[in-house]
Coordinates of C-alpha atoms and ligand atoms in Angstrom, one line a residue:
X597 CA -10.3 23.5 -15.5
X598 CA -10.2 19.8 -14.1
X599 CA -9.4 20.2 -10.5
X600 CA -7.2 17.5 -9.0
X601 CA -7.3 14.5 -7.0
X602 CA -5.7 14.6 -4.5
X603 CA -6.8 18.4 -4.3
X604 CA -4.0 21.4 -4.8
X605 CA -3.3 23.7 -1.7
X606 CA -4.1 26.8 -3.8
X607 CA -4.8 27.5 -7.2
X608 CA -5.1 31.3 -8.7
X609 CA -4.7 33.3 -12.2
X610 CA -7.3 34.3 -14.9
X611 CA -8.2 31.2 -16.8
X612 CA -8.2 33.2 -20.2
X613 CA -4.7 32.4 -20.7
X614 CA -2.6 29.4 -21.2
X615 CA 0.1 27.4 -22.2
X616 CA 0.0 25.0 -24.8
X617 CA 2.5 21.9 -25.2
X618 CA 3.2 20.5 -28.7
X619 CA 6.0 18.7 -31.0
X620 CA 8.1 21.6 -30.3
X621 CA 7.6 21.7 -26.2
X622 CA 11.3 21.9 -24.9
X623 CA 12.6 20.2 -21.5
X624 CA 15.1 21.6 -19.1
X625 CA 15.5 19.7 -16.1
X626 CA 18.1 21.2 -13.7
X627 CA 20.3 19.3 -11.1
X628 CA 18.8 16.7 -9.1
X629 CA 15.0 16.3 -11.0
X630 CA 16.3 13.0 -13.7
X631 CA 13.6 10.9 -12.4
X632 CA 10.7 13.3 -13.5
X633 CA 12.6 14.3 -16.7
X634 CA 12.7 10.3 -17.3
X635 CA 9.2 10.1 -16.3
X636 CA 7.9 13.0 -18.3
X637 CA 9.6 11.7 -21.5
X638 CA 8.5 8.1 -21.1
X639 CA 4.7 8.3 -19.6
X640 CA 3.5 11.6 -20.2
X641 CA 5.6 12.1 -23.8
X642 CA 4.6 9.0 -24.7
X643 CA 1.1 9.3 -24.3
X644 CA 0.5 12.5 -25.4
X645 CA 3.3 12.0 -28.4
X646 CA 5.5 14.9 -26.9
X647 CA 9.1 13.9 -27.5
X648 CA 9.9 16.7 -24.8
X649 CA 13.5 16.8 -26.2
X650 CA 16.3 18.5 -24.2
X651 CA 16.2 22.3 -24.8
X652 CA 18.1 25.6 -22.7
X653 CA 16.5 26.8 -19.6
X654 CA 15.5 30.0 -21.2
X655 CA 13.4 28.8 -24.0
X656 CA 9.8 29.9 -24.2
X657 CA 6.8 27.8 -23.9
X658 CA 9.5 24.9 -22.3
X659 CA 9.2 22.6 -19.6
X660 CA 11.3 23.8 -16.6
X661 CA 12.5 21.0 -13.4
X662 CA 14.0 23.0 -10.2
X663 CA 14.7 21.8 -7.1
X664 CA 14.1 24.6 -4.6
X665 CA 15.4 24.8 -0.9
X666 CA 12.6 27.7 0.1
X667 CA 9.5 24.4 -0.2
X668 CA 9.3 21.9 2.3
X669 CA 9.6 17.9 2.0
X670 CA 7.8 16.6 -1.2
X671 CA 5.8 20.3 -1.6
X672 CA 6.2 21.2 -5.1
X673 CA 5.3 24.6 -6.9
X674 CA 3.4 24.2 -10.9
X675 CA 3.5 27.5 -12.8
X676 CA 1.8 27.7 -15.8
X677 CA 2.7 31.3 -17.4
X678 CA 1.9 32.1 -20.7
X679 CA 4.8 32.7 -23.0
X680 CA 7.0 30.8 -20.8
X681 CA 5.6 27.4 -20.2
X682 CA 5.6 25.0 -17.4
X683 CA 8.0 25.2 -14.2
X684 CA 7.9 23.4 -11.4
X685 CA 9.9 23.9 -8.7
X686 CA 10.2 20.6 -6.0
X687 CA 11.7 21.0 -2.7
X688 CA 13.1 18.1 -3.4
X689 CA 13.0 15.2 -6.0
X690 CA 9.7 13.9 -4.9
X691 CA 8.1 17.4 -4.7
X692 CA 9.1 17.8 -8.7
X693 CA 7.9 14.3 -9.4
X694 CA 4.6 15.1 -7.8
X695 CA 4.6 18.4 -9.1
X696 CA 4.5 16.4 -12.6
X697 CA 1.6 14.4 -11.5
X698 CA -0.5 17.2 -10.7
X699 CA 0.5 18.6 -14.5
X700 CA -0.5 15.4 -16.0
X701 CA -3.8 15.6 -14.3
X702 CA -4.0 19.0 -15.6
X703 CA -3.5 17.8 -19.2
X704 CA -6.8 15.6 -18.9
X705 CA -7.6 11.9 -19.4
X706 CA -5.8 11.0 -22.4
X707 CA -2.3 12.2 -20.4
X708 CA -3.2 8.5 -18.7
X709 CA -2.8 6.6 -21.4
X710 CA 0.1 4.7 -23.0
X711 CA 0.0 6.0 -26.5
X712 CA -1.3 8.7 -28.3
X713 CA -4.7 8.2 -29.6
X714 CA -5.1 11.7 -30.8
X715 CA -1.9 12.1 -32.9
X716 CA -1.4 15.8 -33.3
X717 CA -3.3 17.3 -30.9
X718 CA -2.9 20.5 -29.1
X719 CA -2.4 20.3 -25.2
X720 CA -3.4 23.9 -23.4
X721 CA -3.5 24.0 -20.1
X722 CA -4.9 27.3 -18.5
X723 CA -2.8 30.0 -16.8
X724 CA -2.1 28.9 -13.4
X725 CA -0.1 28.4 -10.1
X726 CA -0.7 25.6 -8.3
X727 CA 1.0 25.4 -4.7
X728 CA 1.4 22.0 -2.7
X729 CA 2.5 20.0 0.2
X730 CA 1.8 16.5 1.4
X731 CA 0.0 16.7 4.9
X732 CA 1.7 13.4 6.0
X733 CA 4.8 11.3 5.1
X734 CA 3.5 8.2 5.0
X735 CA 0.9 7.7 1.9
X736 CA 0.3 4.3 1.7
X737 CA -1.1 1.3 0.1
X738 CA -0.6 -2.5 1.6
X739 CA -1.0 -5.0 -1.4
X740 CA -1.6 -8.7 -0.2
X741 CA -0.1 -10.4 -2.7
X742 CA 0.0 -13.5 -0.2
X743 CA -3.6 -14.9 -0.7
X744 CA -3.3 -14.0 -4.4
X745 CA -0.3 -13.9 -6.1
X746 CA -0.1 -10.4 -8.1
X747 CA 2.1 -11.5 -10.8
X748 CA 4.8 -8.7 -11.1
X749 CA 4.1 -6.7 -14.2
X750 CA 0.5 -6.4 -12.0
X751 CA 2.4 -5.3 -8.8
X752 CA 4.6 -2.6 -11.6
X753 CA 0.7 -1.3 -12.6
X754 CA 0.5 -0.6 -8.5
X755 CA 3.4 1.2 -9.0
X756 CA 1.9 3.5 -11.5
X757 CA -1.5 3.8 -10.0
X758 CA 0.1 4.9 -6.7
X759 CA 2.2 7.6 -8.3
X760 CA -0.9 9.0 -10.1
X761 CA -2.2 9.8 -6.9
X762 CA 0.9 11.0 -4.9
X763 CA 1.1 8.1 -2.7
X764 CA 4.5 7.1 -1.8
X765 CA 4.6 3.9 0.4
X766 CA 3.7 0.2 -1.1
X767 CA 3.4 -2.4 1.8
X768 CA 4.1 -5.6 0.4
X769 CA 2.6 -8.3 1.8
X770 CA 4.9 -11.5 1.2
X771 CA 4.3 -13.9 3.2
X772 CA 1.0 -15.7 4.9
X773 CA -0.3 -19.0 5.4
X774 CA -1.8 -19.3 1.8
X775 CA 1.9 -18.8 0.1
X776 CA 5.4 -17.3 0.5
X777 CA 5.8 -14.9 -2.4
X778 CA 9.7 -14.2 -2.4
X779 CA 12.5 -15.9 -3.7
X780 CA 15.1 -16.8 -0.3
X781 CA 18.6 -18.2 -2.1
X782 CA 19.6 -19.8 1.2
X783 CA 15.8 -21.3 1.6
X784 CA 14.7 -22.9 -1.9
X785 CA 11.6 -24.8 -0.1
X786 CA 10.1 -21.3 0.9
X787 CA 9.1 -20.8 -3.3
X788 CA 9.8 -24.9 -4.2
X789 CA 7.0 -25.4 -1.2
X790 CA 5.8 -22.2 0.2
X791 CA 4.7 -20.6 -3.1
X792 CA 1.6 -22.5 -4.2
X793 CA -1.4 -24.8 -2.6
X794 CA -2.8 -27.6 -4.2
X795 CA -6.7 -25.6 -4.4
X796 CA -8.4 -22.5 -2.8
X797 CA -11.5 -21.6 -1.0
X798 CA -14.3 -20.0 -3.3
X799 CA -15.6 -16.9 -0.8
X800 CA -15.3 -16.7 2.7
X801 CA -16.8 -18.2 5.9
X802 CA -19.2 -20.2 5.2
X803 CA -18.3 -20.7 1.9
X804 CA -18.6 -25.1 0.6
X805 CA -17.1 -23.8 -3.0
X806 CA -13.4 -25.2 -4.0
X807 CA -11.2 -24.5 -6.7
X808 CA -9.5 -27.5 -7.8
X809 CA -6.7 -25.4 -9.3
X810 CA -3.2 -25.1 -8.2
X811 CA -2.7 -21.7 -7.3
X812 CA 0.8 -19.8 -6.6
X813 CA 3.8 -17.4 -7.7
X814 CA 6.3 -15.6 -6.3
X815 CA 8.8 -12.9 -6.9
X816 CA 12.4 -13.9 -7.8
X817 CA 15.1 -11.7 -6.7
X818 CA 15.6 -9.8 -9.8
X819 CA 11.8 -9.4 -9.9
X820 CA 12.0 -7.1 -6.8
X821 CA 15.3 -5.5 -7.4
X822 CA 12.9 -4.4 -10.7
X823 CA 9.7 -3.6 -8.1
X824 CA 11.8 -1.6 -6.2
X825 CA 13.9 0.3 -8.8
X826 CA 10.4 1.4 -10.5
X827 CA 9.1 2.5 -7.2
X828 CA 12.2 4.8 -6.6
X829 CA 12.0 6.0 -10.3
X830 CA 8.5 7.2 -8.7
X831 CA 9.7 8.7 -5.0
X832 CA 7.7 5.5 -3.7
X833 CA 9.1 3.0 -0.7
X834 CA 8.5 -0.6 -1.1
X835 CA 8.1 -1.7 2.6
X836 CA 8.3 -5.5 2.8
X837 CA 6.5 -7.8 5.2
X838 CA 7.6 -10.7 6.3
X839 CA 4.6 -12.1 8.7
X840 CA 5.8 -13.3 12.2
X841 CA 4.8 -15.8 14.0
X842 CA 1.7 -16.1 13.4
X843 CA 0.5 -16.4 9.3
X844 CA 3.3 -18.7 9.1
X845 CA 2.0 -22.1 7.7
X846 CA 3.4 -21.6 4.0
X847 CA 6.9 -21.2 5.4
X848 CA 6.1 -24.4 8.4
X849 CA 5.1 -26.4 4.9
X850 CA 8.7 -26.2 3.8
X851 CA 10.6 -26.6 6.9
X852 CA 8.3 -28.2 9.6
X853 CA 11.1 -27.6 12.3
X854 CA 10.2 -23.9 12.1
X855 CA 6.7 -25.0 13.7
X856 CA 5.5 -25.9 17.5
X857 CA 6.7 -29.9 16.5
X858 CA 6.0 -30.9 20.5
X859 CA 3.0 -30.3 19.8
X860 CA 1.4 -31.2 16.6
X861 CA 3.4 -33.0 13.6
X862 CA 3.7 -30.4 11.7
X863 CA 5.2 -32.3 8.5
X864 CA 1.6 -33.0 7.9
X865 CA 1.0 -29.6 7.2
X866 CA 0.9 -28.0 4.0
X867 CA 0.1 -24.7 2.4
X868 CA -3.0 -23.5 3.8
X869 CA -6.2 -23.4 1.5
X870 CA -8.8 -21.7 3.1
X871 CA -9.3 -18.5 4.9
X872 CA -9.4 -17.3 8.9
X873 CA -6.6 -17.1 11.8
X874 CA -4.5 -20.1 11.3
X875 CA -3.3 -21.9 15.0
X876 CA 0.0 -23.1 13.8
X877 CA 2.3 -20.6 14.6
X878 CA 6.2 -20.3 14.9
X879 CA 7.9 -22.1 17.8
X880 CA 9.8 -19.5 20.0
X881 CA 13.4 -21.4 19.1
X882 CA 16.7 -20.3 18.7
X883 CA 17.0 -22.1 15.4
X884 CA 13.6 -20.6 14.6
X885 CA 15.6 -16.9 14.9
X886 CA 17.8 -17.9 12.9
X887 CA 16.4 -19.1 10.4
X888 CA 14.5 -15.7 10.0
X889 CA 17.6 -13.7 10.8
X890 CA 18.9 -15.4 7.4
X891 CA 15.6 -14.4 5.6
X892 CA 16.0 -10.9 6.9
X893 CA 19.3 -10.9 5.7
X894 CA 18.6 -11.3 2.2
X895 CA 15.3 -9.0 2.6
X896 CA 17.7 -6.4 3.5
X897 CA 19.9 -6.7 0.8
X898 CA 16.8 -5.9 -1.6
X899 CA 14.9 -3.5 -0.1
X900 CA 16.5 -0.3 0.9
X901 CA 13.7 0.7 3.0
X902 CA 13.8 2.5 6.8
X903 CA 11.3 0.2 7.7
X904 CA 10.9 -3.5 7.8
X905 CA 7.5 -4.9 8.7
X906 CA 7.1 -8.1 10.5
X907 CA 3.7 -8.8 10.7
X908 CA 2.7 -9.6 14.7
X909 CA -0.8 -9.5 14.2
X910 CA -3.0 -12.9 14.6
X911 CA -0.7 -15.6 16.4
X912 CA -3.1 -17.6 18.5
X913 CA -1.1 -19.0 21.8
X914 CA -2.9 -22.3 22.0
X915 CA 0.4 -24.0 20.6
X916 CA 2.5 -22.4 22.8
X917 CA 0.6 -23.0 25.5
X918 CA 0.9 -26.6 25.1
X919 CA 4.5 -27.0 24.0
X920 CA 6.7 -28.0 26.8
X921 CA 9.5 -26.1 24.7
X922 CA 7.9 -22.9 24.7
X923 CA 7.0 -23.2 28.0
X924 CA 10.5 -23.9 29.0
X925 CA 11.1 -20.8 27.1
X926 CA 8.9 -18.9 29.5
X927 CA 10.7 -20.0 32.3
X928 CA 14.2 -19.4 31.0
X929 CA 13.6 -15.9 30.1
X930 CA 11.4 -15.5 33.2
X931 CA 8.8 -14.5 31.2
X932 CA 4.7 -13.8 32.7
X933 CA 3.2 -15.4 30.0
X934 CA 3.0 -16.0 26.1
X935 CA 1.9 -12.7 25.1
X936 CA 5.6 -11.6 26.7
X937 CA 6.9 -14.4 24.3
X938 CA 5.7 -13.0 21.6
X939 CA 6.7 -9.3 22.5
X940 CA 10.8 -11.1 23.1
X941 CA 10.3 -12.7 19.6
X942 CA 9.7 -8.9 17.9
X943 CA 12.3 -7.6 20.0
X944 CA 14.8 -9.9 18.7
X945 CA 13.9 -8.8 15.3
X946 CA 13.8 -4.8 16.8
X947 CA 16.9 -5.3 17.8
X948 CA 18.2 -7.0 14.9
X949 CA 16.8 -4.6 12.7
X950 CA 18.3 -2.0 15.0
X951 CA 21.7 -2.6 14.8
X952 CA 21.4 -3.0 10.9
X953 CA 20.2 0.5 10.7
X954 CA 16.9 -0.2 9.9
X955 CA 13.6 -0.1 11.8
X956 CA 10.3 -2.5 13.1
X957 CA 7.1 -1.6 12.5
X958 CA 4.1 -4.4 13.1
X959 CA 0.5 -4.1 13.6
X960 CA -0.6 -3.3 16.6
X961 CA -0.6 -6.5 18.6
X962 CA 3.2 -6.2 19.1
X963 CA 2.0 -3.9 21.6
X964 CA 1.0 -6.3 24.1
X965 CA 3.9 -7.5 26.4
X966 CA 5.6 -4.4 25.4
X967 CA 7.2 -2.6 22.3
X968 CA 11.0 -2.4 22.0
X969 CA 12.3 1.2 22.0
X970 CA 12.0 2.8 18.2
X971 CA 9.8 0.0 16.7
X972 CA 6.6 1.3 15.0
X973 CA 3.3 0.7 14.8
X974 CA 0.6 -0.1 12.0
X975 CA -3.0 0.6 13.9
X976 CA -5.1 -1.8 12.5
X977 CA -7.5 -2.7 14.8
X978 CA -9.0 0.7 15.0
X979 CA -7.1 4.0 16.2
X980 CA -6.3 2.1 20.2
X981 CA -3.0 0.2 19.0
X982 CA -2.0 3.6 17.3
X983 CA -3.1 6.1 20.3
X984 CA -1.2 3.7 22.8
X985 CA 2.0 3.3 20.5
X986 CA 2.1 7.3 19.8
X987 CA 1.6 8.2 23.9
X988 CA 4.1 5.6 24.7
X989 CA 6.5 7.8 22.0
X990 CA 6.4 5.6 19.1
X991 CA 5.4 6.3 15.4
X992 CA 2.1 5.3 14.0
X993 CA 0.7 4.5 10.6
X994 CA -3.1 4.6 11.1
X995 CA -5.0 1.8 8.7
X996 CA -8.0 1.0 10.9
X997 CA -9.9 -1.4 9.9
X998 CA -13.2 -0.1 10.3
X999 CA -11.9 2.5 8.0
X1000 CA -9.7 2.2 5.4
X1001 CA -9.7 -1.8 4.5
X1002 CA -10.9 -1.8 1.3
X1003 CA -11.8 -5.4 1.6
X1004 CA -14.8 -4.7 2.9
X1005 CA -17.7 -4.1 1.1
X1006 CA -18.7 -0.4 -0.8
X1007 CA -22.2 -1.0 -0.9
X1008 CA -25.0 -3.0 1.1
X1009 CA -27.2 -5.0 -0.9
X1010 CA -27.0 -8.3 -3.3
X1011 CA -25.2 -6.9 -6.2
X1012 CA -21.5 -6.4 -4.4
X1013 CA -19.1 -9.5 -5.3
X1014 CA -18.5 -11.8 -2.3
X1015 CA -18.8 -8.9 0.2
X1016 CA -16.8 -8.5 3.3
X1017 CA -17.0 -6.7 6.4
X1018 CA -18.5 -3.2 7.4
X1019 CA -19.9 -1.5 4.2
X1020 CA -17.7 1.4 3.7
X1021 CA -18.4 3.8 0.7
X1022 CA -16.3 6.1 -1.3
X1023 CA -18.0 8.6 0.9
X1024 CA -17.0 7.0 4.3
X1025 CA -13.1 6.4 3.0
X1026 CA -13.2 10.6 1.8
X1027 CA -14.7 11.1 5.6
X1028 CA -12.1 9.1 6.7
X1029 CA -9.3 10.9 9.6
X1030 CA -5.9 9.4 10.3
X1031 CA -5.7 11.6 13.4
X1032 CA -7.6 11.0 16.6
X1033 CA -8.6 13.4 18.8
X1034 CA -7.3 11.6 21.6
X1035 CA -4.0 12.8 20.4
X1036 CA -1.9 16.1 21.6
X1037 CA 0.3 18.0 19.3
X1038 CA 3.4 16.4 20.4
X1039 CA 1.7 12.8 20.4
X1040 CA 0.0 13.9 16.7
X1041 CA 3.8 14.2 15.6
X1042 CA 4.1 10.6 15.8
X1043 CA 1.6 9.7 13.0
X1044 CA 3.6 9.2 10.4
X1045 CA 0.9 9.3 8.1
X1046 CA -2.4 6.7 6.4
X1047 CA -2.5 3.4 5.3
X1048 CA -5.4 1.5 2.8
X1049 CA -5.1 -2.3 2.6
X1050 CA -6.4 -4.3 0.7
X1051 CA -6.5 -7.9 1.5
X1052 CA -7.1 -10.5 -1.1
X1053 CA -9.0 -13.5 0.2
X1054 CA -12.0 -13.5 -2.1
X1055 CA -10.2 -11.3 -5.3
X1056 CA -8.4 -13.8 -6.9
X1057 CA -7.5 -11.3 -9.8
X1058 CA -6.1 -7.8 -11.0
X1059 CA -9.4 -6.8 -11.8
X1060 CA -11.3 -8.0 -8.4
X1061 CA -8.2 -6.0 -7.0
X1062 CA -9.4 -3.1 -9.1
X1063 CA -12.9 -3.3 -8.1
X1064 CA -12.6 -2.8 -4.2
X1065 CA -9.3 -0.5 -4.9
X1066 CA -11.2 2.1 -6.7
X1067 CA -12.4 4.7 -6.6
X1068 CA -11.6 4.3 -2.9
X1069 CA -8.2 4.7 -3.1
X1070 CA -8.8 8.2 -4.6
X1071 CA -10.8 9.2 -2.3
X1072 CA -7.9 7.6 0.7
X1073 CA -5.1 9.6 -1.3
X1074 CA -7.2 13.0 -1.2
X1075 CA -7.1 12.7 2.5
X1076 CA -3.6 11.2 3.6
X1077 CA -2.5 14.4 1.2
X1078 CA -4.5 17.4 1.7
X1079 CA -5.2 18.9 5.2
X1080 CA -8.7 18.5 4.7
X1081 CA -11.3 20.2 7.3
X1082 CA -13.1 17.8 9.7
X1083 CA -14.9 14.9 8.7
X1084 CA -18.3 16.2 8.9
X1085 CA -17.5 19.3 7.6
X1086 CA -15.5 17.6 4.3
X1087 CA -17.2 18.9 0.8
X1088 CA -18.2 15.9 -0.6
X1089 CA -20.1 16.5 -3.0
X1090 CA -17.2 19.3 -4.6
X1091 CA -15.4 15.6 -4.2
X1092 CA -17.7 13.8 -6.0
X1093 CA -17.9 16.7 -8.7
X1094 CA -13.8 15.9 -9.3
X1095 CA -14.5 12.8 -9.2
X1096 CA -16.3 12.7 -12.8
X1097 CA -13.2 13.9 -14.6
X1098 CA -11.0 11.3 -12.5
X1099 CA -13.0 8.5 -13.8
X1100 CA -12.7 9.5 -17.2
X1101 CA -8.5 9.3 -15.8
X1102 CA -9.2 6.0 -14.6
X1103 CA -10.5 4.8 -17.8
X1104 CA -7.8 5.9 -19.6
X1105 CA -5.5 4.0 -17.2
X1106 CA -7.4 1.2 -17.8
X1107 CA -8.3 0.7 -14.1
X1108 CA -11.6 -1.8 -13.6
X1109 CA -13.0 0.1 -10.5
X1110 CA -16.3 0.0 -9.3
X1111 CA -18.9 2.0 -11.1
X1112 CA -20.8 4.7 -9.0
X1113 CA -24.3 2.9 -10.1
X1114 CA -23.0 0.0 -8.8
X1115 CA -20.8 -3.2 -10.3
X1116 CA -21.2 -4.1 -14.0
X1117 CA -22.7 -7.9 -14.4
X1118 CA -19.4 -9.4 -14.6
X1119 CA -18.2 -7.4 -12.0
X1120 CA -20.7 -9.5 -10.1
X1121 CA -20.9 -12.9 -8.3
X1122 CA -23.5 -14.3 -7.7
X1123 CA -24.1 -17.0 -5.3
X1124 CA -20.3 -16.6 -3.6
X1125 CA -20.9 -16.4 0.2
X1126 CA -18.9 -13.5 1.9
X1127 CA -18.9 -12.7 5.3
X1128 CA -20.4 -9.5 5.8
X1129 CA -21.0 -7.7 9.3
X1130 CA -24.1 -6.0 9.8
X1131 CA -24.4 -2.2 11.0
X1132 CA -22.0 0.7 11.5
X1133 CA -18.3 -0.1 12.2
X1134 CA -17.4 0.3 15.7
X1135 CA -16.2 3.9 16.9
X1136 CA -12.6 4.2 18.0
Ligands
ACM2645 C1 -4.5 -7.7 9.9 O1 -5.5 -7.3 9.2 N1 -4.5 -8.9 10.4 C2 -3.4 -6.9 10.1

């Protein structure tokens, strides 16, 4: 049988029977499972040309959807029982939805496409139970859709590609200093302005190439109200970032009074077109809050997430160092210095957030000058920010760079496309651990699970989004799911062996990852500078 990625806890029955699924397959769903019903009928009916109609509980050879208050959070139970068909019991919602997943996996690649291209066949799946839980609650994927705009039906693809592999959290990027990706009703300029530069740096670093064309997009509000009804149609949380206040130059383009305007005229600016830590920065005003609280406002009103992420990370203090009004800021507040400026400009926004019912998470730099009481923390720049938050009491999403950005490169050598930072193979991300061993039981509670990012500097398409994606993220969903032994002791190679059948899956899903031999010529580009570091990522 094809095993699964990510891997079931427990798998057991003789093989020599099965179940097989055809034009007369029945679907019960009982109370409480209508988003995998829905799902079943309209991506794994439709591809296999099931019409899965409605059919009594008791009908042989059916499809059966139970919720089940003996399984945990998201843990799901697939029986396969000859003569009776398919159950699977969820201990919630999400726990039947995955449980469908893992059947659809089950039912091999073309299960992943969108129509049938084998009208009439037989679907058998072997006798089997397979039992399942999620090792952590927080399964995600950050999508910069700031330095690249993903138009929406790419961002919907996301959607699907995430549910495939049981991960449950998006992190939207929105905002950043090449572009401000979502429609504000009360800020027109943000899109009007924000949304588009005039050209865009070829590569990174030292990069002299240009691209004379406009570049831009953004979401309007129906647009996410759709993004995040199809991500709770698959038991996934669209978190959305709103970058504060450093990455800010898009929204400074559009309203220069948000910027440090003591110190440089800042209606000069306009939507940044090149790559690296931008100094122009938010000023620490009270009509600066505000202007934010109003974006928020509207950000909460679309996005029913817990969270709220507001960025942190990056905001050089050279401006507010030289601006009299920031400085005069300092003082009031009797502040030590601007890295306590910057940790009372996330506290507003904790606070805010707070009393809104919602909660802060930032990377890790909202750490320094101190963290308001139930913010959280994305530990970016390795496991440190992360350790710190979760012995100080707060919850962590681990996404170290060294680790799980899958920006940088998967291979040495001349052949990768504009490559980026540490190389990191499919091998390293299946090797990689979310939790520490700096951390105690009670600390460990605090991870609230994995993060992959992928930032979009150099991939200016879906398909360059593709290529550094996968088959990483496979390999990144394997581990934020199973409770996998320890790094070194990990079977990759059984990995790699379940890997052949998943890229025949990937195919099917017509995902452009990179191939194990290395990238396909026009998966190439040649003569793009990147800005690739040399050796093995830093420890810790
Ligand atoms: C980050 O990579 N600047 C969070």
């Amino acid at each position: 049988m094809s095993e699964l990625i990510p891997a079931p806890r427990a798998i057991e029955g003789p093989m020599r029977c099965a179940v097989t699924l055809d034009r007369d397959t029945t679907l019960w769903a009982g109370p409480g499972t209508g988003t995998t019903e829905r799902w079943l009928r309209a991506t794994l009916g439709a591809a296999l040309g099931l019409p899965l109609p409605s059919g009594p509980q008791d009908a042989r050879n059916s499809v059966r959807l139970h919720l089940d208050d003996t399984l945990g959070p998201e843990a799901y139970r697939l029986g396969v029982v000859s003569g009776r068909g398919v159950e699977i019991r969820g201990g919630d919602a999400a726990g039947v939805f995955w449980g469908a997943q893992t059947l659809r996996q089950l039912l091999g690649p073309d299960a992943f496409r969108r129509a049938p291209v084998r009208p009439g066949a037989v679907h058998v799946i072997p006798h089997q139970i397979v039992e399942d839980a999620p090792r952590f609650a927080w399964r995600g994927l950050l999508l910069d859709v700031a330095r690249h705009f993903m138009p929406k039906d790419g961002v919907l693809r996301y959607l699907d590609l995430l549910a495939a592999h049981k991960l449950n959290v998006l992190h939207l990027h929105l905002t950043d200093d090449q572009g401000w990706r979502i429609e504000i009703e009360r800020y027109p300029g943000l899109t009007e302005v924000g949304s588009w530069r005039a050209r865009t740096k070829i590569g990174h670093g030292a990069s002299p190439l240009w691209d004379e064309k406009p570049h831009g997009g953004y979401y309007t509000q129906d647009d996410i109200r759709e993004i995040v009804a199809h991500a709770a149609e698959r038991h996934i949380t669209v978190v959305p970032e709103i970058d504060v206040p450093g990455h800010s130059q898009a929204a400074i383009a559009a309203y220069p009074e948000l910027g440090n305007t003591d110190v440089i005229d800042t209606t000069a600016l306009s939507v940044w077109d090149t790559w690296g830590i931008n100094p122009n920065v938010l000023a620490p005003t009270d009509s600066t809050l505000r202007f934010y609280e109003g974006v928020f406002e509207e950000v909460l009103a679309l996005f029913p997430s817990e969270f709220i992420h507001i960025g942190g990370d990056e905001c050089p203090k050279e401006q507010w160092r030289r601006s009299p009004a920031a400085q005069s800021r300092i003082k009031e507040l009797g502040l030590a210095d601007e890295d306590e400026l910057q940790s009372w400009f996330i506290g507003h926004f904790a606070k805010w957030l707070s009393v809104r019912g919602r909660r802060l998470i930032g990377w890790d730099e909202i750490l320094e000058g101190g963290l308001a009481e139930g913010a959280a923390v994305s530990s970016w720049r390795g496991y440190a920010g992360g350790i710190a938050a979760a012995r100080a009491g707060h919850d962590v999403v681990m996404c170290p760079s060294q680790h799980v950005y899958l920006d940088h490169r998967q291979a040495p050598g001349e052949d990768e496309p504009v490559p980026i930072g540490y190389v990191r193979t499919l091998e390293d991300v299946y090797r990689f651990e979310p939790v520490p061993p700096e951390l105690d039981e009670e600390q460990t509670r605090h991870v609230l699970g994995a993060q992959a990012n992928v930032w979009t500097e150099v991939m200016d398409d879906s398909a360059r989004v593709d290529y550094q994606t996968f088959p990483r993220l496979a390999a990144f969903a394997e581990v934020a799911w199973s409770a996998l032994p320890a790094p070194a002791e990990r079977d990759f190679t059984g990995f790699e062996r379940r890997m052949a059948a998943h890229y025949r899956r990937l195919d099917a899903l017509g995902v452009a990852y990179r191939p194990p031999a290395g990238p396909r010529p026009w998966q190439r580009r040649p003569g793009v500078l990147g800005r690739p570091v040399d050796g093995p990522p830093p420890n810790g």
